[in-house]
mmCIF file of C-alpha atoms in Angstrom:
data_model
loop_
_atom_site.group_PDB
_atom_site.id
_atom_site.type_symbol
_atom_site.label_atom_id
_atom_site.label_comp_id
_atom_site.label_asym_id
_atom_site.label_seq_id
_atom_site.Cartn_x
_atom_site.Cartn_y
_atom_site.Cartn_z
ATOM 1 C CA UNK J 1 -19.744 5.601 13.654
ATOM 2 C CA UNK J 2 -17.887 3.405 11.207
ATOM 3 C CA UNK J 3 -20.442 3.460 8.384
ATOM 4 C CA UNK J 4 -21.457 6.192 5.969
ATOM 5 C CA UNK J 5 -20.700 9.780 6.766
ATOM 6 C CA UNK J 6 -23.731 12.072 6.509
ATOM 7 C CA UNK J 7 -24.389 14.341 3.529
ATOM 8 C CA UNK J 8 -24.640 17.406 5.789
ATOM 9 C CA UNK J 9 -21.143 16.775 7.048
ATOM 10 C CA UNK J 10 -19.861 16.312 3.515
ATOM 11 C CA UNK J 11 -21.163 19.754 2.571
ATOM 12 C CA UNK J 12 -19.750 21.397 5.691
ATOM 13 C CA UNK J 13 -16.414 19.703 5.162
ATOM 14 C CA UNK J 14 -16.213 20.895 1.556
ATOM 15 C CA UNK J 15 -16.593 24.470 2.763
ATOM 16 C CA UNK J 16 -13.787 23.967 5.251
ATOM 17 C CA UNK J 17 -11.652 22.288 2.616
ATOM 18 C CA UNK J 18 -12.019 25.210 0.206
ATOM 19 C CA UNK J 19 -11.027 27.660 2.940
ATOM 20 C CA UNK J 20 -8.066 25.510 3.942
ATOM 21 C CA UNK J 21 -6.752 25.232 0.395
ATOM 22 C CA UNK J 22 -6.813 29.005 0.027
ATOM 23 C CA UNK J 23 -5.477 29.858 3.460
ATOM 24 C CA UNK J 24 -2.758 27.241 3.742
ATOM 25 C CA UNK J 25 -1.036 26.279 0.517
ATOM 26 C CA UNK J 26 2.306 25.216 2.039
ATOM 27 C CA UNK J 27 2.770 21.466 2.388
ATOM 28 C CA UNK J 28 5.469 19.056 3.507
ATOM 29 C CA UNK J 29 6.004 15.319 3.148
ATOM 30 C CA UNK J 30 6.820 13.350 6.290
ATOM 31 C CA UNK J 31 7.627 9.693 6.854
ATOM 32 C CA UNK J 32 5.574 8.261 9.697
ATOM 33 C CA UNK J 33 6.443 5.481 12.165
ATOM 34 C CA UNK J 34 5.594 2.681 9.743
ATOM 35 C CA UNK J 35 7.500 4.203 6.835
ATOM 36 C CA UNK J 36 4.617 5.743 4.866
ATOM 37 C CA UNK J 37 5.291 9.072 3.182
ATOM 38 C CA UNK J 38 2.361 11.414 3.782
ATOM 39 C CA UNK J 39 1.872 14.918 2.392
ATOM 40 C CA UNK J 40 0.445 17.253 5.029
ATOM 41 C CA UNK J 41 0.102 21.009 5.642
ATOM 42 C CA UNK J 42 3.249 22.790 6.843
ATOM 43 C CA UNK J 43 2.668 23.225 9.692
ATOM 44 C CA UNK J 44 -0.420 21.318 10.797
ATOM 45 C CA UNK J 45 -2.800 23.630 12.651
ATOM 46 C CA UNK J 46 -5.729 21.267 13.285
ATOM 47 C CA UNK J 47 -5.222 17.661 14.404
ATOM 48 C CA UNK J 48 -7.255 14.950 16.076
ATOM 49 C CA UNK J 49 -5.203 12.533 18.150
ATOM 50 C CA UNK J 50 -5.694 9.059 19.559
ATOM 51 C CA UNK J 51 -3.433 7.544 22.243
ATOM 52 C CA UNK J 52 -2.143 9.497 25.236
ATOM 53 C CA UNK J 53 1.544 8.847 24.491
ATOM 54 C CA UNK J 54 1.192 10.893 21.305
ATOM 55 C CA UNK J 55 -0.774 13.624 23.040
ATOM 56 C CA UNK J 56 1.808 13.930 25.829
ATOM 57 C CA UNK J 57 4.626 14.578 23.372
ATOM 58 C CA UNK J 58 2.481 17.064 21.447
ATOM 59 C CA UNK J 59 1.827 18.836 24.742
ATOM 60 C CA UNK J 60 5.517 18.727 25.678
ATOM 61 C CA UNK J 61 6.553 20.519 22.470
ATOM 62 C CA UNK J 62 3.940 23.229 22.929
ATOM 63 C CA UNK J 63 1.450 22.180 20.253
ATOM 64 C CA UNK J 64 -1.548 21.059 22.303
ATOM 65 C CA UNK J 65 -3.501 24.084 21.074
ATOM 66 C CA UNK J 66 -3.481 22.459 17.620
ATOM 67 C CA UNK J 67 -5.386 19.412 18.915
ATOM 68 C CA UNK J 68 -9.124 19.765 18.230
ATOM 69 C CA UNK J 69 -10.208 16.228 19.096
ATOM 70 C CA UNK J 70 -9.084 13.217 21.161
ATOM 71 C CA UNK J 71 -10.234 9.694 21.956
ATOM 72 C CA UNK J 72 -12.390 8.952 24.999
ATOM 73 C CA UNK J 73 -9.482 7.575 27.025
ATOM 74 C CA UNK J 74 -7.767 10.958 26.839
ATOM 75 C CA UNK J 75 -10.960 12.956 27.372
ATOM 76 C CA UNK J 76 -11.953 11.099 30.551
ATOM 77 C CA UNK J 77 -8.510 11.635 32.142
ATOM 78 C CA UNK J 78 -9.504 15.146 33.134
ATOM 79 C CA UNK J 79 -6.824 15.621 35.795
ATOM 80 C CA UNK J 80 -3.966 14.956 33.375
ATOM 81 C CA UNK J 81 -5.323 17.430 30.825
ATOM 82 C CA UNK J 82 -6.826 20.052 33.150
ATOM 83 C CA UNK J 83 -10.267 19.581 31.568
ATOM 84 C CA UNK J 84 -8.767 20.749 28.276
ATOM 85 C CA UNK J 85 -11.089 18.614 26.147
ATOM 86 C CA UNK J 86 -14.885 18.567 26.014
ATOM 87 C CA UNK J 87 -17.214 15.677 25.235
ATOM 88 C CA UNK J 88 -17.922 17.312 21.879
ATOM 89 C CA UNK J 89 -14.273 16.739 20.951
ATOM 90 C CA UNK J 90 -14.316 12.962 21.498
ATOM 91 C CA UNK J 91 -13.465 11.146 18.257
ATOM 92 C CA UNK J 92 -14.275 7.637 19.484
ATOM 93 C CA UNK J 93 -13.895 5.193 22.323
ATOM 94 C CA UNK J 94 -10.291 4.450 21.409
ATOM 95 C CA UNK J 95 -7.948 4.463 18.427
ATOM 96 C CA UNK J 96 -9.494 1.164 17.361
ATOM 97 C CA UNK J 97 -13.075 2.403 17.644
ATOM 98 C CA UNK J 98 -13.209 5.763 15.916
ATOM 99 C CA UNK J 99 -16.236 7.924 15.145
ATOM 100 C CA UNK J 100 -15.471 9.062 11.608
ATOM 101 C CA UNK J 101 -18.504 11.320 11.364
ATOM 102 C CA UNK J 102 -17.286 13.232 14.425
ATOM 103 C CA UNK J 103 -13.785 13.458 12.974
ATOM 104 C CA UNK J 104 -15.121 15.004 9.759
ATOM 105 C CA UNK J 105 -17.293 17.382 11.788
ATOM 106 C CA UNK J 106 -14.214 18.636 13.676
ATOM 107 C CA UNK J 107 -12.507 19.408 10.328
ATOM 108 C CA UNK J 108 -8.925 18.415 11.157
ATOM 109 C CA UNK J 109 -6.089 18.331 8.667
ATOM 110 C CA UNK J 110 -4.670 15.117 10.127
ATOM 111 C CA UNK J 111 -5.568 12.184 12.350
ATOM 112 C CA UNK J 112 -2.648 10.935 14.461
ATOM 113 C CA UNK J 113 -2.777 7.469 15.997
ATOM 114 C CA UNK J 114 -0.450 4.530 16.653
ATOM 115 C CA UNK J 115 0.300 1.438 14.621
ATOM 116 C CA UNK J 116 -2.095 -0.720 16.621
ATOM 117 C CA UNK J 117 -4.940 1.668 15.890
ATOM 118 C CA UNK J 118 -7.351 1.429 12.966
ATOM 119 C CA UNK J 119 -5.197 3.503 10.624
ATOM 120 C CA UNK J 120 -5.989 1.543 7.457
ATOM 121 C CA UNK J 121 -9.732 1.846 7.964
ATOM 122 C CA UNK J 122 -9.258 5.509 8.891
ATOM 123 C CA UNK J 123 -7.540 6.149 5.562
ATOM 124 C CA UNK J 124 -10.435 4.573 3.699
ATOM 125 C CA UNK J 125 -13.038 6.547 5.643
ATOM 126 C CA UNK J 126 -11.294 9.923 5.676
ATOM 127 C CA UNK J 127 -9.325 10.017 2.428
ATOM 128 C CA UNK J 128 -12.146 11.541 0.382
ATOM 129 C CA UNK J 129 -12.359 14.414 2.860
ATOM 130 C CA UNK J 130 -8.692 15.326 2.521
ATOM 131 C CA UNK J 131 -7.933 14.285 6.107
ATOM 132 C CA UNK J 132 -4.508 12.652 6.244
ATOM 133 C CA UNK J 133 -3.733 9.764 8.592
ATOM 134 C CA UNK J 134 -0.363 9.615 10.353
ATOM 135 C CA UNK J 135 0.976 6.719 12.428
ATOM 136 C CA UNK J 136 3.169 7.811 15.346
ATOM 137 C CA UNK J 137 4.199 4.978 17.677
ATOM 138 C CA UNK J 138 4.955 7.102 20.724
ATOM 139 C CA UNK J 139 4.547 4.206 23.163
ATOM 140 C CA UNK J 140 7.836 2.619 22.021
ATOM 141 C CA UNK J 141 10.671 3.762 24.281
ATOM 142 C CA UNK J 142 13.407 3.222 21.701
ATOM 143 C CA UNK J 143 11.608 5.479 19.194
ATOM 144 C CA UNK J 144 11.242 8.474 21.515
ATOM 145 C CA UNK J 145 13.783 10.781 19.860
ATOM 146 C CA UNK J 146 12.517 9.886 16.383
ATOM 147 C CA UNK J 147 8.908 10.525 17.371
ATOM 148 C CA UNK J 148 9.814 13.847 18.963
ATOM 149 C CA UNK J 149 11.435 14.895 15.685
ATOM 150 C CA UNK J 150 8.443 13.680 13.661
ATOM 151 C CA UNK J 151 5.873 15.493 15.789
ATOM 152 C CA UNK J 152 8.076 18.577 15.904
ATOM 153 C CA UNK J 153 8.157 18.664 12.130
ATOM 154 C CA UNK J 154 4.409 18.030 11.815
ATOM 155 C CA UNK J 155 3.527 20.979 14.051
ATOM 156 C CA UNK J 156 6.432 23.301 13.246
ATOM 157 C CA UNK J 157 7.988 22.830 16.685
ATOM 158 C CA UNK J 158 11.386 21.482 15.654
ATOM 159 C CA UNK J 159 13.436 23.344 18.259
ATOM 160 C CA UNK J 160 11.120 22.363 21.097
ATOM 161 C CA UNK J 161 11.154 18.744 19.943
ATOM 162 C CA UNK J 162 14.953 18.704 19.821
ATOM 163 C CA UNK J 163 15.195 20.112 23.334
ATOM 164 C CA UNK J 164 12.752 17.512 24.663
ATOM 165 C CA UNK J 165 14.590 14.626 23.013
ATOM 166 C CA UNK J 166 17.977 15.908 24.208
ATOM 167 C CA UNK J 167 16.751 16.181 27.798
ATOM 168 C CA UNK J 168 15.996 12.477 27.976
ATOM 169 C CA UNK J 169 18.658 11.072 25.653
ATOM 170 C CA UNK J 170 21.372 12.798 27.702
ATOM 171 C CA UNK J 171 20.146 10.911 30.761
ATOM 172 C CA UNK J 172 20.062 7.640 28.840
ATOM 173 C CA UNK J 173 23.644 8.294 27.731
ATOM 174 C CA UNK J 174 24.618 8.880 31.369
ATOM 175 C CA UNK J 175 23.049 5.576 32.452
ATOM 176 C CA UNK J 176 24.698 3.670 29.618
ATOM 177 C CA UNK J 177 28.131 5.181 30.275
ATOM 178 C CA UNK J 178 28.048 4.679 34.043
ATOM 179 C CA UNK J 179 26.882 1.064 33.787
ATOM 180 C CA UNK J 180 29.286 0.002 31.056
ATOM 181 C CA UNK J 181 30.976 -3.235 32.109
ATOM 182 C CA UNK J 182 28.869 -3.542 35.276
ATOM 183 C CA UNK J 183 27.260 -6.911 36.031
ATOM 184 C CA UNK J 184 23.531 -6.479 35.474
ATOM 185 C CA UNK J 185 21.110 -7.065 38.319
ATOM 186 C CA UNK J 186 18.324 -9.528 37.633
ATOM 187 C CA UNK J 187 14.830 -8.074 37.602
ATOM 188 C CA UNK J 188 11.268 -9.316 37.378
ATOM 189 C CA UNK J 189 8.891 -6.733 35.908
ATOM 190 C CA UNK J 190 5.128 -7.014 36.324
ATOM 191 C CA UNK J 191 2.504 -4.813 34.699
ATOM 192 C CA UNK J 192 -0.750 -4.588 36.634
ATOM 193 C CA UNK J 193 -1.950 -8.228 36.463
ATOM 194 C CA UNK J 194 -0.288 -11.154 38.233
ATOM 195 C CA UNK J 195 2.249 -12.745 35.896
ATOM 196 C CA UNK J 196 1.982 -10.095 33.163
ATOM 197 C CA UNK J 197 5.633 -9.365 32.405
ATOM 198 C CA UNK J 198 7.623 -8.040 29.426
ATOM 199 C CA UNK J 199 9.455 -9.824 26.617
ATOM 200 C CA UNK J 200 11.152 -8.670 23.389
ATOM 201 C CA UNK J 201 8.711 -6.747 21.211
ATOM 202 C CA UNK J 202 6.459 -5.877 24.158
ATOM 203 C CA UNK J 203 5.741 -2.220 24.962
ATOM 204 C CA UNK J 204 7.702 -2.284 28.243
ATOM 205 C CA UNK J 205 10.750 -4.261 27.151
ATOM 206 C CA UNK J 206 13.017 -1.327 26.303
ATOM 207 C CA UNK J 207 12.055 0.547 29.459
ATOM 208 C CA UNK J 208 13.671 -2.319 31.359
ATOM 209 C CA UNK J 209 16.558 -2.770 28.903
ATOM 210 C CA UNK J 210 17.515 0.916 29.005
ATOM 211 C CA UNK J 211 17.596 0.827 32.815
ATOM 212 C CA UNK J 212 20.496 -1.623 32.755
ATOM 213 C CA UNK J 213 18.493 -4.496 34.233
ATOM 214 C CA UNK J 214 18.797 -8.163 33.334
ATOM 215 C CA UNK J 215 15.183 -9.061 32.582
ATOM 216 C CA UNK J 216 14.724 -12.611 33.891
ATOM 217 C CA UNK J 217 12.150 -13.343 31.173
ATOM 218 C CA UNK J 218 14.023 -11.779 28.261
ATOM 219 C CA UNK J 219 14.060 -15.102 26.394
ATOM 220 C CA UNK J 220 10.457 -16.042 27.152
ATOM 221 C CA UNK J 221 8.022 -16.493 24.277
ATOM 222 C CA UNK J 222 4.973 -15.647 26.380
ATOM 223 C CA UNK J 223 4.233 -12.367 28.126
ATOM 224 C CA UNK J 224 2.174 -14.229 30.744
ATOM 225 C CA UNK J 225 4.232 -16.245 33.250
ATOM 226 C CA UNK J 226 3.328 -18.433 36.216
ATOM 227 C CA UNK J 227 4.158 -17.167 39.721
ATOM 228 C CA UNK J 228 6.144 -20.380 40.213
ATOM 229 C CA UNK J 229 8.350 -19.427 37.263
ATOM 230 C CA UNK J 230 9.267 -16.174 39.011
ATOM 231 C CA UNK J 231 10.290 -18.157 42.104
ATOM 232 C CA UNK J 232 12.490 -20.357 39.928
ATOM 233 C CA UNK J 233 14.156 -17.302 38.342
ATOM 234 C CA UNK J 234 14.853 -15.834 41.819
ATOM 235 C CA UNK J 235 15.314 -12.190 40.716
ATOM 236 C CA UNK J 236 17.363 -9.758 42.773
ATOM 237 C CA UNK J 237 14.761 -7.025 42.310
ATOM 238 C CA UNK J 238 11.082 -6.641 41.411
ATOM 239 C CA UNK J 239 9.346 -3.680 39.758
ATOM 240 C CA UNK J 240 5.556 -3.624 39.510
ATOM 241 C CA UNK J 241 3.370 -1.056 37.776
ATOM 242 C CA UNK J 242 0.098 -0.447 39.613
ATOM 243 C CA UNK J 243 -2.744 -2.996 39.827
ATOM 244 C CA UNK J 244 -6.007 -3.521 37.892
ATOM 245 C CA UNK J 245 -8.199 -2.188 40.699
ATOM 246 C CA UNK J 246 -6.108 0.940 41.353
ATOM 247 C CA UNK J 247 -6.937 4.083 39.369
ATOM 248 C CA UNK J 248 -3.675 5.720 38.435
ATOM 249 C CA UNK J 249 -3.503 8.976 36.579
ATOM 250 C CA UNK J 250 -2.137 12.383 37.548
ATOM 251 C CA UNK J 251 -3.285 11.610 41.078
ATOM 252 C CA UNK J 252 -1.201 8.674 42.337
ATOM 253 C CA UNK J 253 -2.307 5.618 44.291
ATOM 254 C CA UNK J 254 -2.657 6.256 48.009
ATOM 255 C CA UNK J 255 -0.035 4.951 50.410
ATOM 256 C CA UNK J 256 -2.567 2.345 51.532
ATOM 257 C CA UNK J 257 -3.066 1.200 47.935
ATOM 258 C CA UNK J 258 0.685 0.949 47.398
ATOM 259 C CA UNK J 259 1.040 -1.076 50.591
ATOM 260 C CA UNK J 260 -1.806 -3.387 49.585
ATOM 261 C CA UNK J 261 -0.144 -4.032 46.214
ATOM 262 C CA UNK J 262 3.144 -4.824 47.934
ATOM 263 C CA UNK J 263 1.459 -7.084 50.491
ATOM 264 C CA UNK J 264 -0.297 -9.080 47.778
ATOM 265 C CA UNK J 265 2.928 -9.459 45.844
ATOM 266 C CA UNK J 266 5.087 -10.585 48.768
ATOM 267 C CA UNK J 267 2.356 -12.908 50.056
ATOM 268 C CA UNK J 268 2.218 -15.093 46.961
ATOM 269 C CA UNK J 269 2.988 -18.769 47.655
ATOM 270 C CA UNK J 270 6.727 -19.394 47.661
ATOM 271 C CA UNK J 271 7.689 -15.800 47.021
ATOM 272 C CA UNK J 272 9.204 -15.450 50.474
ATOM 273 C CA UNK J 273 12.122 -17.445 49.033
ATOM 274 C CA UNK J 274 12.833 -14.913 46.279
ATOM 275 C CA UNK J 275 15.915 -12.779 46.969
ATOM 276 C CA UNK J 276 14.076 -9.588 45.989
ATOM 277 C CA UNK J 277 11.378 -10.280 48.578
ATOM 278 C CA UNK J 278 13.791 -11.415 51.287
ATOM 279 C CA UNK J 279 15.892 -8.264 50.828
ATOM 280 C CA UNK J 280 13.002 -5.839 50.365
ATOM 281 C CA UNK J 281 14.105 -4.929 46.835
ATOM 282 C CA UNK J 282 10.678 -4.069 45.453
ATOM 283 C CA UNK J 283 9.750 -0.862 43.613
ATOM 284 C CA UNK J 284 6.162 0.103 42.857
ATOM 285 C CA UNK J 285 5.391 2.655 40.160
ATOM 286 C CA UNK J 286 2.048 4.186 39.288
ATOM 287 C CA UNK J 287 0.723 3.668 35.793
ATOM 288 C CA UNK J 288 1.092 7.404 35.172
ATOM 289 C CA UNK J 289 4.717 7.827 36.210
ATOM 290 C CA UNK J 290 6.080 4.768 34.429
ATOM 291 C CA UNK J 291 4.673 5.917 31.077
ATOM 292 C CA UNK J 292 5.970 9.490 30.967
ATOM 293 C CA UNK J 293 7.986 10.380 27.850
ATOM 294 C CA UNK J 294 7.365 7.023 26.166
ATOM 295 C CA UNK J 295 8.241 5.270 29.447
ATOM 296 C CA UNK J 296 11.601 7.027 29.797
ATOM 297 C CA UNK J 297 10.506 8.501 33.128
ATOM 298 C CA UNK J 298 9.924 4.929 34.271
ATOM 299 C CA UNK J 299 13.370 3.984 32.971
ATOM 300 C CA UNK J 300 14.969 6.583 35.245
ATOM 301 C CA UNK J 301 13.259 5.200 38.350
ATOM 302 C CA UNK J 302 14.191 1.604 37.562
ATOM 303 C CA UNK J 303 17.833 2.478 36.827
ATOM 304 C CA UNK J 304 18.228 4.461 40.045
ATOM 305 C CA UNK J 305 16.469 1.736 42.046
ATOM 306 C CA UNK J 306 18.892 -0.900 40.773
ATOM 307 C CA UNK J 307 22.136 1.090 40.821
ATOM 308 C CA UNK J 308 21.808 4.002 43.275
ATOM 309 C CA UNK J 309 25.533 4.261 44.034
ATOM 310 C CA UNK J 310 26.597 4.063 40.396
ATOM 311 C CA UNK J 311 24.200 6.792 39.244
ATOM 312 C CA UNK J 312 24.748 9.655 41.722
ATOM 313 C CA UNK J 313 23.725 12.355 39.236
ATOM 314 C CA UNK J 314 20.474 10.695 38.195
ATOM 315 C CA UNK J 315 17.482 11.926 40.203
ATOM 316 C CA UNK J 316 14.255 10.342 38.923
ATOM 317 C CA UNK J 317 11.935 12.461 41.048
ATOM 318 C CA UNK J 318 13.515 15.575 39.547
ATOM 319 C CA UNK J 319 12.979 14.102 36.090
ATOM 320 C CA UNK J 320 9.341 13.424 36.924
ATOM 321 C CA UNK J 321 8.904 16.964 38.252
ATOM 322 C CA UNK J 322 10.371 18.376 35.039
ATOM 323 C CA UNK J 323 8.078 16.144 32.986
ATOM 324 C CA UNK J 324 5.061 17.405 34.908
ATOM 325 C CA UNK J 325 5.866 21.086 35.342
ATOM 326 C CA UNK J 326 7.952 21.962 32.288
ATOM 327 C CA UNK J 327 6.593 19.594 29.691
ATOM 328 C CA UNK J 328 3.007 18.767 30.731
ATOM 329 C CA UNK J 329 2.205 22.153 32.332
ATOM 330 C CA UNK J 330 0.959 20.464 35.505
ATOM 331 C CA UNK J 331 1.754 21.032 39.154
ATOM 332 C CA UNK J 332 4.213 18.622 40.721
ATOM 333 C CA UNK J 333 2.589 15.888 42.802
ATOM 334 C CA UNK J 334 4.395 13.278 44.891
ATOM 335 C CA UNK J 335 3.515 9.664 45.634
ATOM 336 C CA UNK J 336 3.838 8.003 42.229
ATOM 337 C CA UNK J 337 6.715 5.772 43.367
ATOM 338 C CA UNK J 338 6.838 3.527 46.426
ATOM 339 C CA UNK J 339 9.100 3.702 48.320
ATOM 340 C CA UNK J 340 9.089 7.436 47.691
ATOM 341 C CA UNK J 341 12.036 9.293 46.176
ATOM 342 C CA UNK J 342 13.194 12.767 47.123
ATOM 343 C CA UNK J 343 14.593 15.269 44.638
ATOM 344 C CA UNK J 344 18.167 14.461 45.686
ATOM 345 C CA UNK J 345 17.732 10.676 45.630
#
């Protein structure tokens, strides 16, 4: 509901607000992803969160118990969250379609969402109830360490946030050092739909950049490209993330689904002349695996796929297992990459 918030909820919120002011006087001021300085409790003990990238980092630093509400996209992904959230905790269809009455009812101290969510409207709707709005752009790969630090500070999990950031930045440093001076391999990246690639400013661009690839459409002005343009670029390798008709969450696509995606891709008119197709240099990633840790898990797979001999100490399947078991508190499950990787690959 985007309109007026009911009187009953106003009264109930005032009671909560009085209790909160008495019980938690300590505050801190943080600077969010878009540079706004926001005064919040220190630490935050009740948050509602939109966007799974934010929720994954919160989970990874051990603060998921502070989350009292999520958007529908997170709620419906029951496998990834072990049925952690109930329908009564849904704060809206997405971060752009929020139910402000439900948010007030859940009595959080903060709402956390990304910069492409409705944060300005949220401030207008929630400001009178003392609910602060924080923008955390956890989907941007190049902001991972900064967002870990920000969320660690918000929830009083600074040490855990530092450890998480160090785990991944050390691997990025390894990739960068090992590939210094190496001629980059050309790569075409496709996200779900035919011709949907990545260009500067797009969510996936730095995932490809950090892998050491030469993105064949890095100078394009349009994220949508014609299949014929890919043929003309003749990339040495192709990476595709899932497909629109393939559900991809904690449970990966089946082998048959992976093979169908590959068959469709290689069967496009003229693509048999592309070096990547002729040489079988095609990597398929599930939607779930590519996005882990602000797409840094995906970065590891792409880097190893392109430069296996130059990165002997990088093992993407081990990284994915750590992301699942250590940071997301889930059991390891194989099959998110095709061809499959072993722990020593």
